[in-house]
Amino acid sequence: MTDQNAAHKAKMEKIKAARDRMMAGKTGEKGLIIVHTGTGKGKSSSGFGMIMRAIAHDMPCAVVQFIKGAMATGERDFLETHFPEACRFVVSGEGFTWETQDRERDIAKAEAGWETAKEMIRDPRNRFVLLDEINIALRNDYLDIDEVVRFLLEEKPEMTHVCLTGRNAKPELIEAADLVTEMTLIKHPFRDGIKAQAGVEF
Amino acid sequence: MTDQNAAHKAKMEKIKAARDRMMAGKTGEKGLIIVHTGTGKGKSSSGFGMIMRAIAHDMPCAVVQFIKGAMATGERDFLETHFPEACRFVVSGEGFTWETQDRERDIAKAEAGWETAKEMIRDPRNRFVLLDEINIALRNDYLDIDEVVRFLLEEKPEMTHVCLTGRNAKPELIEAADLVTEMTLIKHPFRDGIKAQAGVEF
């Protein structure tokens, strides 16, 4: 072993010991309220990455998709085709507001989606529930933020994880959440005339 | 239809028309260099969410996992079990630096991982390649950033997407990339003594 590598080893042993001490204090487990917000990419896709993990760990899971829904997406097709038992997939949206152009119908759809979401979260078999794009429905006041937060804090089973995605997450939701990530846009190819592409955006 | 809904519809029609004009200019397709960085959650999981989309669209894909590897993860288990043909999964790492405590071996592993990564990217069958945690190997100077950027810009097949994840992405990589998202940590349950949990972190 070179001197440099020996010095590296000594330093890493110290870091490892400090880390082990720190991690020893982290023993709790609980179902988390997880929020993915911001204008960058990755809010929904990381939700679906967690769905992949949940399925791998035999944790029954469910997706309720708000707003989106008119358009076929890879993730929906994938889960409905390969894992209809492991992961329930419910679409409640019919497209963005400028597509549907019918606020009353959008509100009714969002409310129906929220009823389904509550059912999925209450179902004691489910361990992970993804509420995709629900933040848009909350931002548009299609759903009452106080009711959503109250339900998550008071009625969510203790060990169930719920992940809520979409830009412009309401402050009340961020306050109530355990794990919040903001996806920040640094660079996007739309600016260079590149369209949404299969495998990347849908 | 109520007056309020009619006004909403008129407004949405205008937005839709403006949006359609904007999107009509976005017709290009290209294989993207995608970077997920920052200290927040979701860098790897959104990479795996895109792998789910790629598989759904019958786009053959591959994962090369740097740094991580000693620990079993849901995503690895999931892909190796269910999609061994659709998605090649290669592990090159053996753990974080404080786990391996052997810089020379870490460098050799990273270099071997990069050789595999180049093979996967060059393979004309692959349409999406995820280089998970490669930014850590670059940050630690286990790999030469100039060589990685040169390869991506000059040798990556035009229609192949490559996603590179990990905190502290090098500025040279961000400069070369088409799509960059920074995952920003807003709130994390580790601070409240909650440990890494199945389905969420691995």
CSV table of C-alpha atoms in Angstrom, one decimal:
chain,number,residue,atom,x,y,z
A,1,MET,CA,0.0,0.0,0.0
A,2,THR,CA,1.4,3.4,-0.9
A,3,ASP,CA,1.8,6.2,1.8
A,4,GLN,CA,-1.0,8.2,0.1
A,5,ASN,CA,-3.4,5.2,0.2
A,6,ALA,CA,-2.5,4.5,3.9
A,7,ALA,CA,-3.2,8.2,4.8
A,8,HIS,CA,-6.5,7.9,2.9
A,9,LYS,CA,-7.4,4.7,4.8
A,10,ALA,CA,-6.7,6.4,8.2
A,11,LYS,CA,-8.8,9.4,7.3
A,12,MET,CA,-11.7,7.2,6.0
A,13,GLU,CA,-11.6,5.1,9.2
A,14,LYS,CA,-12.2,8.3,11.2
A,15,ILE,CA,-15.0,9.4,8.9
A,16,LYS,CA,-16.6,5.9,9.1
A,17,ALA,CA,-16.5,5.9,12.9
A,18,ALA,CA,-18.1,9.4,13.1
A,19,ARG,CA,-20.7,8.4,10.6
A,20,ASP,CA,-21.5,5.1,12.4
A,21,ARG,CA,-22.0,7.1,15.6
A,22,MET,CA,-24.3,9.5,13.8
A,23,MET,CA,-26.3,6.8,12.1
A,24,ALA,CA,-26.7,4.9,15.3
A,25,GLY,CA,-28.9,7.7,16.5
A,26,LYS,CA,-31.2,7.2,13.5
A,27,THR,CA,-33.2,4.2,14.3
A,28,GLY,CA,-36.7,5.4,13.9
A,29,GLU,CA,-39.1,4.2,11.2
A,30,LYS,CA,-42.2,5.9,10.1
A,31,GLY,CA,-44.4,6.3,7.1
A,32,LEU,CA,-43.2,9.6,5.5
A,33,ILE,CA,-45.0,12.5,3.9
A,34,ILE,CA,-42.8,13.1,0.9
A,35,VAL,CA,-43.0,16.2,-1.4
A,36,HIS,CA,-41.4,16.7,-4.7
A,37,THR,CA,-41.8,20.2,-6.0
A,38,GLY,CA,-40.0,22.9,-8.0
A,39,THR,CA,-39.9,23.7,-11.7
A,40,GLY,CA,-37.2,21.2,-12.6
A,41,LYS,CA,-37.5,17.7,-14.0
A,42,GLY,CA,-37.6,14.6,-11.8
A,43,LYS,CA,-40.6,15.2,-9.6
A,44,SER,CA,-42.8,12.4,-11.0
A,45,SER,CA,-40.0,10.2,-12.3
A,46,SER,CA,-38.4,10.0,-8.9
A,47,GLY,CA,-41.9,9.1,-7.5
A,48,PHE,CA,-42.0,6.3,-10.0
A,49,GLY,CA,-38.4,5.3,-9.1
A,50,MET,CA,-39.7,4.9,-5.5
A,51,ILE,CA,-42.6,2.8,-6.8
A,52,MET,CA,-40.0,0.5,-8.4
A,53,ARG,CA,-38.3,0.2,-5.0
A,54,ALA,CA,-41.6,-0.5,-3.2
A,55,ILE,CA,-42.5,-3.2,-5.7
A,56,ALA,CA,-39.0,-4.7,-5.3
A,57,HIS,CA,-39.5,-4.8,-1.5
A,58,ASP,CA,-42.9,-6.4,-1.9
A,59,MET,CA,-44.5,-3.3,-0.5
A,60,PRO,CA,-48.0,-3.0,-2.1
A,61,CYS,CA,-48.4,0.4,-3.6
A,62,ALA,CA,-50.7,2.7,-5.5
A,63,VAL,CA,-50.6,5.6,-7.9
A,64,VAL,CA,-53.3,8.2,-8.2
A,65,GLN,CA,-52.6,10.5,-11.1
A,66,PHE,CA,-54.1,14.0,-11.0
A,67,ILE,CA,-54.2,16.4,-13.9
A,68,LYS,CA,-52.3,14.2,-16.3
A,69,GLY,CA,-54.3,11.3,-17.7
A,70,ALA,CA,-55.4,12.1,-21.2
A,71,MET,CA,-51.9,11.3,-22.5
A,72,ALA,CA,-50.5,7.7,-22.5
A,73,THR,CA,-47.4,7.6,-20.4
A,74,GLY,CA,-44.7,5.0,-20.2
A,75,GLU,CA,-45.0,4.7,-16.5
A,76,ARG,CA,-48.7,4.0,-16.6
A,77,ASP,CA,-48.4,1.5,-19.4
A,78,PHE,CA,-45.5,-0.2,-17.6
A,79,LEU,CA,-47.2,-0.6,-14.3
A,80,GLU,CA,-50.6,-1.6,-15.7
A,81,THR,CA,-48.9,-4.2,-18.0
A,82,HIS,CA,-46.4,-5.7,-15.6
A,83,PHE,CA,-47.6,-5.1,-12.1
A,84,PRO,CA,-51.4,-4.8,-11.9
A,85,GLU,CA,-51.4,-6.6,-8.6
A,86,ALA,CA,-48.5,-5.0,-6.9
A,87,CYS,CA,-49.4,-1.5,-7.8
A,88,ARG,CA,-52.9,-0.1,-8.3
A,89,PHE,CA,-52.9,2.7,-10.9
A,90,VAL,CA,-55.8,5.2,-11.0
A,91,VAL,CA,-56.1,8.1,-13.4
A,92,SER,CA,-58.2,11.0,-12.2
A,93,GLY,CA,-57.1,13.8,-14.5
A,94,GLU,CA,-57.8,14.6,-18.1
A,95,GLY,CA,-55.0,17.0,-18.9
A,96,PHE,CA,-53.7,20.4,-18.0
A,97,THR,CA,-56.2,23.2,-17.6
A,98,TRP,CA,-55.5,24.6,-21.0
A,99,GLU,CA,-56.3,21.2,-22.5
A,100,THR,CA,-59.5,20.5,-20.7
A,101,GLN,CA,-60.8,24.1,-20.7
A,102,ASP,CA,-63.5,23.2,-18.3
A,103,ARG,CA,-62.9,24.3,-14.7
A,104,GLU,CA,-66.0,22.7,-13.3
A,105,ARG,CA,-65.2,19.3,-14.8
A,106,ASP,CA,-61.5,19.7,-13.6
A,107,ILE,CA,-62.7,20.3,-10.1
A,108,ALA,CA,-65.0,17.3,-10.1
A,109,LYS,CA,-62.2,15.1,-11.4
A,110,ALA,CA,-59.8,16.4,-8.8
A,111,GLU,CA,-62.4,15.7,-6.0
A,112,ALA,CA,-63.0,12.2,-7.3
A,113,GLY,CA,-59.2,11.7,-7.4
A,114,TRP,CA,-58.9,12.8,-3.8
A,115,GLU,CA,-61.6,10.3,-2.7
A,116,THR,CA,-59.7,7.5,-4.4
A,117,ALA,CA,-56.4,8.8,-2.9
A,118,LYS,CA,-57.9,8.6,0.6
A,119,GLU,CA,-59.2,5.1,-0.1
A,120,MET,CA,-55.7,4.0,-1.3
A,121,ILE,CA,-54.0,5.6,1.7
A,122,ARG,CA,-56.4,4.1,4.2
A,123,ASP,CA,-56.1,0.6,2.7
A,124,PRO,CA,-54.0,-1.2,5.3
A,125,ARG,CA,-52.4,-3.3,2.5
A,126,ASN,CA,-50.7,-0.3,0.9
A,127,ARG,CA,-47.3,0.8,2.0
A,128,PHE,CA,-46.6,3.5,-0.5
A,129,VAL,CA,-49.0,5.8,-2.3
A,130,LEU,CA,-47.9,8.2,-5.0
A,131,LEU,CA,-50.2,11.2,-5.6
A,132,ASP,CA,-48.8,12.4,-8.9
A,133,GLU,CA,-49.3,16.1,-9.8
A,134,ILE,CA,-51.7,16.6,-6.8
A,135,ASN,CA,-49.9,19.9,-6.1
A,136,ILE,CA,-51.3,21.3,-9.3
A,137,ALA,CA,-54.9,20.5,-8.2
A,138,LEU,CA,-54.1,22.1,-4.8
A,139,ARG,CA,-52.5,25.2,-6.4
A,140,ASN,CA,-55.6,25.6,-8.6
A,141,ASP,CA,-57.8,25.3,-5.5
A,142,TYR,CA,-59.5,22.3,-6.9
A,143,LEU,CA,-58.8,20.7,-3.5
A,144,ASP,CA,-58.8,22.2,-0.1
A,145,ILE,CA,-55.2,22.2,1.3
A,146,ASP,CA,-56.4,22.2,4.9
A,147,GLU,CA,-58.4,19.0,4.3
A,148,VAL,CA,-55.5,17.3,2.5
A,149,VAL,CA,-53.0,18.2,5.3
A,150,ARG,CA,-55.4,17.2,8.0
A,151,PHE,CA,-56.0,13.8,6.4
A,152,LEU,CA,-52.3,13.1,6.0
A,153,LEU,CA,-51.5,14.0,9.5
A,154,GLU,CA,-54.5,12.4,11.2
A,155,GLU,CA,-55.7,9.5,9.1
A,156,LYS,CA,-52.7,8.2,7.2
A,157,PRO,CA,-51.6,4.9,8.7
A,158,GLU,CA,-48.4,5.3,10.6
A,159,MET,CA,-46.2,3.2,8.4
A,160,THR,CA,-47.5,4.2,5.0
A,161,HIS,CA,-45.4,6.5,2.8
A,162,VAL,CA,-47.2,9.1,0.7
A,163,CYS,CA,-45.4,11.0,-2.0
A,164,LEU,CA,-47.0,14.1,-3.4
A,165,THR,CA,-45.6,15.7,-6.6
A,166,GLY,CA,-46.1,18.8,-8.7
A,167,ARG,CA,-44.7,22.3,-8.8
A,168,ASN,CA,-45.8,25.1,-6.5
A,169,ALA,CA,-46.4,22.9,-3.4
A,170,LYS,CA,-48.4,24.8,-0.9
A,171,PRO,CA,-46.5,26.0,2.2
A,172,GLU,CA,-49.0,24.2,4.5
A,173,LEU,CA,-48.0,20.9,2.8
A,174,ILE,CA,-44.3,21.6,3.1
A,175,GLU,CA,-44.8,22.4,6.7
A,176,ALA,CA,-46.6,19.1,7.3
A,177,ALA,CA,-44.1,17.0,5.3
A,178,ASP,CA,-41.2,14.9,6.5
A,179,LEU,CA,-39.1,14.9,3.4
A,180,VAL,CA,-39.2,17.8,0.9
A,181,THR,CA,-37.1,18.1,-2.3
A,182,GLU,CA,-37.2,21.0,-4.7
A,183,MET,CA,-36.2,20.1,-8.2
A,184,THR,CA,-34.6,23.2,-9.6
A,185,LEU,CA,-34.3,23.7,-13.3
A,186,ILE,CA,-30.7,24.5,-14.3
A,187,LYS,CA,-30.9,23.8,-18.0
A,188,HIS,CA,-33.7,22.4,-20.3
A,189,PRO,CA,-33.5,21.3,-23.9
A,190,PHE,CA,-37.0,22.8,-24.7
A,191,ARG,CA,-35.1,26.1,-24.9
A,192,ASP,CA,-33.2,24.7,-27.8
A,193,GLY,CA,-36.3,23.5,-29.7
A,194,ILE,CA,-36.1,19.9,-28.5
A,195,LYS,CA,-39.5,18.4,-27.9
A,196,ALA,CA,-40.6,16.1,-25.1
A,197,GLN,CA,-39.2,12.7,-25.8
A,198,ALA,CA,-40.2,9.1,-24.9
A,199,GLY,CA,-38.2,7.7,-22.1
A,200,VAL,CA,-37.3,11.1,-20.8
A,201,GLU,CA,-40.5,13.1,-20.2
A,202,PHE,CA,-43.1,10.3,-20.6
B,1,MET,CA,-72.1,26.4,-18.1
B,2,THR,CA,-71.7,29.1,-15.4
B,3,ASP,CA,-70.3,32.6,-16.3
B,4,GLN,CA,-67.2,31.8,-14.3
B,5,ASN,CA,-66.6,28.6,-16.2
B,6,ALA,CA,-67.2,30.3,-19.6
B,7,ALA,CA,-64.6,32.9,-18.7
B,8,HIS,CA,-62.2,30.2,-17.6
B,9,LYS,CA,-62.8,28.4,-21.0
B,10,ALA,CA,-62.1,31.5,-23.0
B,11,LYS,CA,-58.8,32.2,-21.0
B,12,MET,CA,-57.7,28.5,-21.4
B,13,GLU,CA,-58.4,28.6,-25.2
B,14,LYS,CA,-56.0,31.5,-25.4
B,15,ILE,CA,-53.3,29.8,-23.3
B,16,LYS,CA,-53.7,26.6,-25.4
B,17,ALA,CA,-53.3,28.5,-28.7
B,18,ALA,CA,-50.2,30.3,-27.4
B,19,ARG,CA,-48.8,27.0,-26.0
B,20,ASP,CA,-49.5,25.2,-29.3
B,21,ARG,CA,-47.6,27.9,-31.2
B,22,MET,CA,-44.7,27.5,-28.8
B,23,MET,CA,-44.6,23.7,-28.9
B,24,ALA,CA,-44.9,23.7,-32.7
B,25,GLY,CA,-41.3,25.2,-32.7
B,26,LYS,CA,-40.1,22.3,-30.6
B,27,THR,CA,-39.8,19.5,-33.1
B,28,GLY,CA,-36.2,18.4,-32.6
B,29,GLU,CA,-35.3,15.0,-31.2
B,30,LYS,CA,-31.9,14.1,-29.9
B,31,GLY,CA,-30.2,11.9,-27.4
B,32,LEU,CA,-29.8,14.0,-24.3
B,33,ILE,CA,-27.0,14.4,-21.8
B,34,ILE,CA,-29.0,14.6,-18.6
B,35,VAL,CA,-27.6,15.5,-15.2
B,36,HIS,CA,-29.2,15.1,-11.8
B,37,THR,CA,-27.2,16.8,-9.0
B,38,GLY,CA,-27.6,18.6,-5.7
B,39,THR,CA,-27.9,17.4,-2.1
B,40,GLY,CA,-31.6,16.6,-2.2
B,41,LYS,CA,-33.3,13.3,-2.8
B,42,GLY,CA,-34.5,12.0,-6.1
B,43,LYS,CA,-31.3,12.0,-8.2
B,44,SER,CA,-31.0,8.3,-8.6
B,45,SER,CA,-34.7,7.5,-8.2
B,46,SER,CA,-35.7,9.8,-11.0
B,47,GLY,CA,-33.0,8.1,-13.1
B,48,PHE,CA,-34.7,4.8,-12.3
B,49,GLY,CA,-38.1,6.4,-13.1
B,50,MET,CA,-36.7,7.1,-16.6
B,51,ILE,CA,-35.5,3.6,-16.9
B,52,MET,CA,-39.1,2.5,-16.2
B,53,ARG,CA,-40.2,4.7,-19.0
B,54,ALA,CA,-37.5,3.5,-21.4
B,55,ILE,CA,-38.5,-0.2,-20.7
B,56,ALA,CA,-42.2,0.8,-21.3
B,57,HIS,CA,-41.3,2.2,-24.7
B,58,ASP,CA,-39.2,-0.8,-25.6
B,59,MET,CA,-36.1,1.2,-25.6
B,60,PRO,CA,-33.2,-1.1,-24.5
B,61,CYS,CA,-31.4,0.5,-21.6
B,62,ALA,CA,-28.5,-0.1,-19.2
B,63,VAL,CA,-27.5,1.0,-15.7
B,64,VAL,CA,-23.9,1.3,-14.6
B,65,GLN,CA,-23.8,1.9,-10.8
B,66,PHE,CA,-20.7,3.7,-9.5
B,67,ILE,CA,-19.8,3.9,-5.8
B,68,LYS,CA,-22.9,2.1,-4.5
B,69,GLY,CA,-22.8,-1.6,-5.0
B,70,ALA,CA,-22.0,-3.3,-1.7
B,71,MET,CA,-25.5,-2.8,-0.5
B,72,ALA,CA,-28.5,-4.5,-2.0
B,73,THR,CA,-31.0,-2.0,-3.5
B,74,GLY,CA,-34.6,-2.4,-4.5
B,75,GLU,CA,-33.9,-1.0,-7.9
B,76,ARG,CA,-31.1,-3.4,-8.7
B,77,ASP,CA,-33.1,-6.4,-7.4
B,78,PHE,CA,-36.1,-5.2,-9.4
B,79,LEU,CA,-34.4,-4.8,-12.7
B,80,GLU,CA,-32.2,-8.0,-12.4
B,81,THR,CA,-35.3,-10.1,-11.5
B,82,HIS,CA,-37.9,-8.7,-13.9
B,83,PHE,CA,-36.0,-7.1,-16.8
B,84,PRO,CA,-32.6,-8.8,-17.3
B,85,GLU,CA,-33.0,-8.5,-21.1
B,86,ALA,CA,-34.5,-5.1,-21.4
B,87,CYS,CA,-32.0,-3.4,-19.0
B,88,ARG,CA,-28.4,-4.5,-18.4
B,89,PHE,CA,-27.4,-3.8,-14.8
B,90,VAL,CA,-23.7,-3.5,-14.0
B,91,VAL,CA,-22.3,-2.7,-10.6
B,92,SER,CA,-18.9,-1.2,-10.4
B,93,GLY,CA,-18.7,0.3,-7.0
B,94,GLU,CA,-18.2,-1.2,-3.6
B,95,GLY,CA,-19.5,1.5,-1.3
B,96,PHE,CA,-18.8,5.0,-0.3
B,97,THR,CA,-15.1,6.0,0.4
B,98,TRP,CA,-15.5,5.7,4.1
B,99,GLU,CA,-16.8,2.1,3.7
B,100,THR,CA,-14.1,0.9,1.2
B,101,GLN,CA,-11.2,2.8,2.8
B,102,ASP,CA,-9.0,2.0,-0.1
B,103,ARG,CA,-8.5,4.8,-2.6
B,104,GLU,CA,-6.4,2.7,-5.0
B,105,ARG,CA,-9.1,0.0,-5.3
B,106,ASP,CA,-11.8,2.7,-5.6
B,107,ILE,CA,-10.0,4.2,-8.5
B,108,ALA,CA,-9.6,0.9,-10.2
B,109,LYS,CA,-13.3,0.1,-9.7
B,110,ALA,CA,-14.3,3.5,-11.1
B,111,GLU,CA,-12.1,3.1,-14.1
B,112,ALA,CA,-13.5,-0.4,-14.8
B,113,GLY,CA,-17.0,1.2,-14.4
B,114,TRP,CA,-16.2,3.8,-17.0
B,115,GLU,CA,-14.9,1.2,-19.5
B,116,THR,CA,-18.3,-0.6,-19.1
B,117,ALA,CA,-20.2,2.7,-19.3
B,118,LYS,CA,-18.5,3.5,-22.7
B,119,GLU,CA,-19.3,0.0,-23.9
B,120,MET,CA,-23.0,0.4,-22.9
B,121,ILE,CA,-23.2,3.9,-24.5
B,122,ARG,CA,-21.5,2.8,-27.7
B,123,ASP,CA,-23.7,-0.3,-28.1
B,124,PRO,CA,-26.2,0.8,-30.8
B,125,ARG,CA,-29.0,-1.3,-29.3
B,126,ASN,CA,-29.1,0.9,-26.2
B,127,ARG,CA,-31.3,4.0,-26.2
B,128,PHE,CA,-30.9,5.1,-22.5
B,129,VAL,CA,-27.9,4.6,-20.2
B,130,LEU,CA,-28.0,5.6,-16.5
B,131,LEU,CA,-24.6,6.3,-14.9
B,132,ASP,CA,-25.7,6.3,-11.3
B,133,GLU,CA,-23.5,8.2,-8.9
B,134,ILE,CA,-20.8,8.8,-11.5
B,135,ASN,CA,-20.6,12.4,-10.3
B,136,ILE,CA,-19.1,11.1,-7.0
B,137,ALA,CA,-16.3,9.3,-8.9
B,138,LEU,CA,-15.7,12.5,-10.9
B,139,ARG,CA,-15.7,14.7,-7.9
B,140,ASN,CA,-13.1,12.4,-6.2
B,141,ASP,CA,-11.0,12.6,-9.4
B,142,TYR,CA,-11.2,8.8,-9.8
B,143,LEU,CA,-12.2,9.6,-13.4
B,144,ASP,CA,-11.0,12.4,-15.7
B,145,ILE,CA,-13.8,14.9,-16.3
B,146,ASP,CA,-12.3,16.0,-19.6
B,147,GLU,CA,-12.3,12.5,-20.9
B,148,VAL,CA,-15.9,11.8,-19.8
B,149,VAL,CA,-17.2,15.0,-21.4
B,150,ARG,CA,-15.2,14.5,-24.6
B,151,PHE,CA,-16.6,11.0,-24.9
B,152,LEU,CA,-20.2,12.1,-24.3
B,153,LEU,CA,-19.9,14.9,-26.8
B,154,GLU,CA,-18.0,13.1,-29.5
B,155,GLU,CA,-18.7,9.4,-29.2
B,156,LYS,CA,-22.2,9.1,-27.8
B,157,PRO,CA,-24.6,7.9,-30.5
B,158,GLU,CA,-26.8,10.8,-31.5
B,159,MET,CA,-30.1,9.3,-30.3
B,160,THR,CA,-28.9,7.7,-27.1
B,161,HIS,CA,-29.9,9.4,-23.8
B,162,VAL,CA,-27.3,9.3,-21.0
B,163,CYS,CA,-28.2,10.3,-17.5
B,164,LEU,CA,-25.5,11.0,-15.0
B,165,THR,CA,-26.4,11.3,-11.3
B,166,GLY,CA,-24.7,12.3,-8.0
B,167,ARG,CA,-24.1,15.4,-6.0
B,168,ASN,CA,-21.4,18.0,-6.9
B,169,ALA,CA,-21.6,17.6,-10.6
B,170,LYS,CA,-18.5,19.2,-12.2
B,171,PRO,CA,-19.1,22.5,-14.0
B,172,GLU,CA,-17.6,21.0,-17.2
B,173,LEU,CA,-20.4,18.3,-17.2
B,174,ILE,CA,-23.1,20.9,-16.6
B,175,GLU,CA,-21.8,23.0,-19.4
B,176,ALA,CA,-21.9,20.0,-21.8
B,177,ALA,CA,-25.3,18.7,-20.7
B,178,ASP,CA,-28.7,19.3,-22.3
B,179,LEU,CA,-30.9,18.9,-19.3
B,180,VAL,CA,-29.7,19.6,-15.8
B,181,THR,CA,-31.7,19.5,-12.6
B,182,GLU,CA,-30.5,20.3,-9.1
B,183,MET,CA,-32.3,18.4,-6.4
B,184,THR,CA,-32.4,20.8,-3.4
B,185,LEU,CA,-32.9,19.5,0.1
B,186,ILE,CA,-35.7,21.5,1.8
B,187,LYS,CA,-36.4,19.1,4.7
B,188,HIS,CA,-35.1,15.6,5.5
B,189,PRO,CA,-36.3,13.1,8.2
B,190,PHE,CA,-32.7,12.0,9.0
B,191,ARG,CA,-32.7,15.2,11.1
B,192,ASP,CA,-35.5,13.8,13.2
B,193,GLY,CA,-33.7,10.5,13.8
B,194,ILE,CA,-35.4,8.5,11.1
B,195,LYS,CA,-33.2,6.0,9.4
B,196,ALA,CA,-33.0,5.2,5.6
B,197,GLN,CA,-36.1,3.1,4.8
B,198,ALA,CA,-37.0,0.5,2.2
B,199,GLY,CA,-39.0,1.9,-0.7
B,200,VAL,CA,-37.8,5.4,0.0
B,201,GLU,CA,-34.0,5.4,0.0
B,202,PHE,CA,-33.2,2.0,-1.4
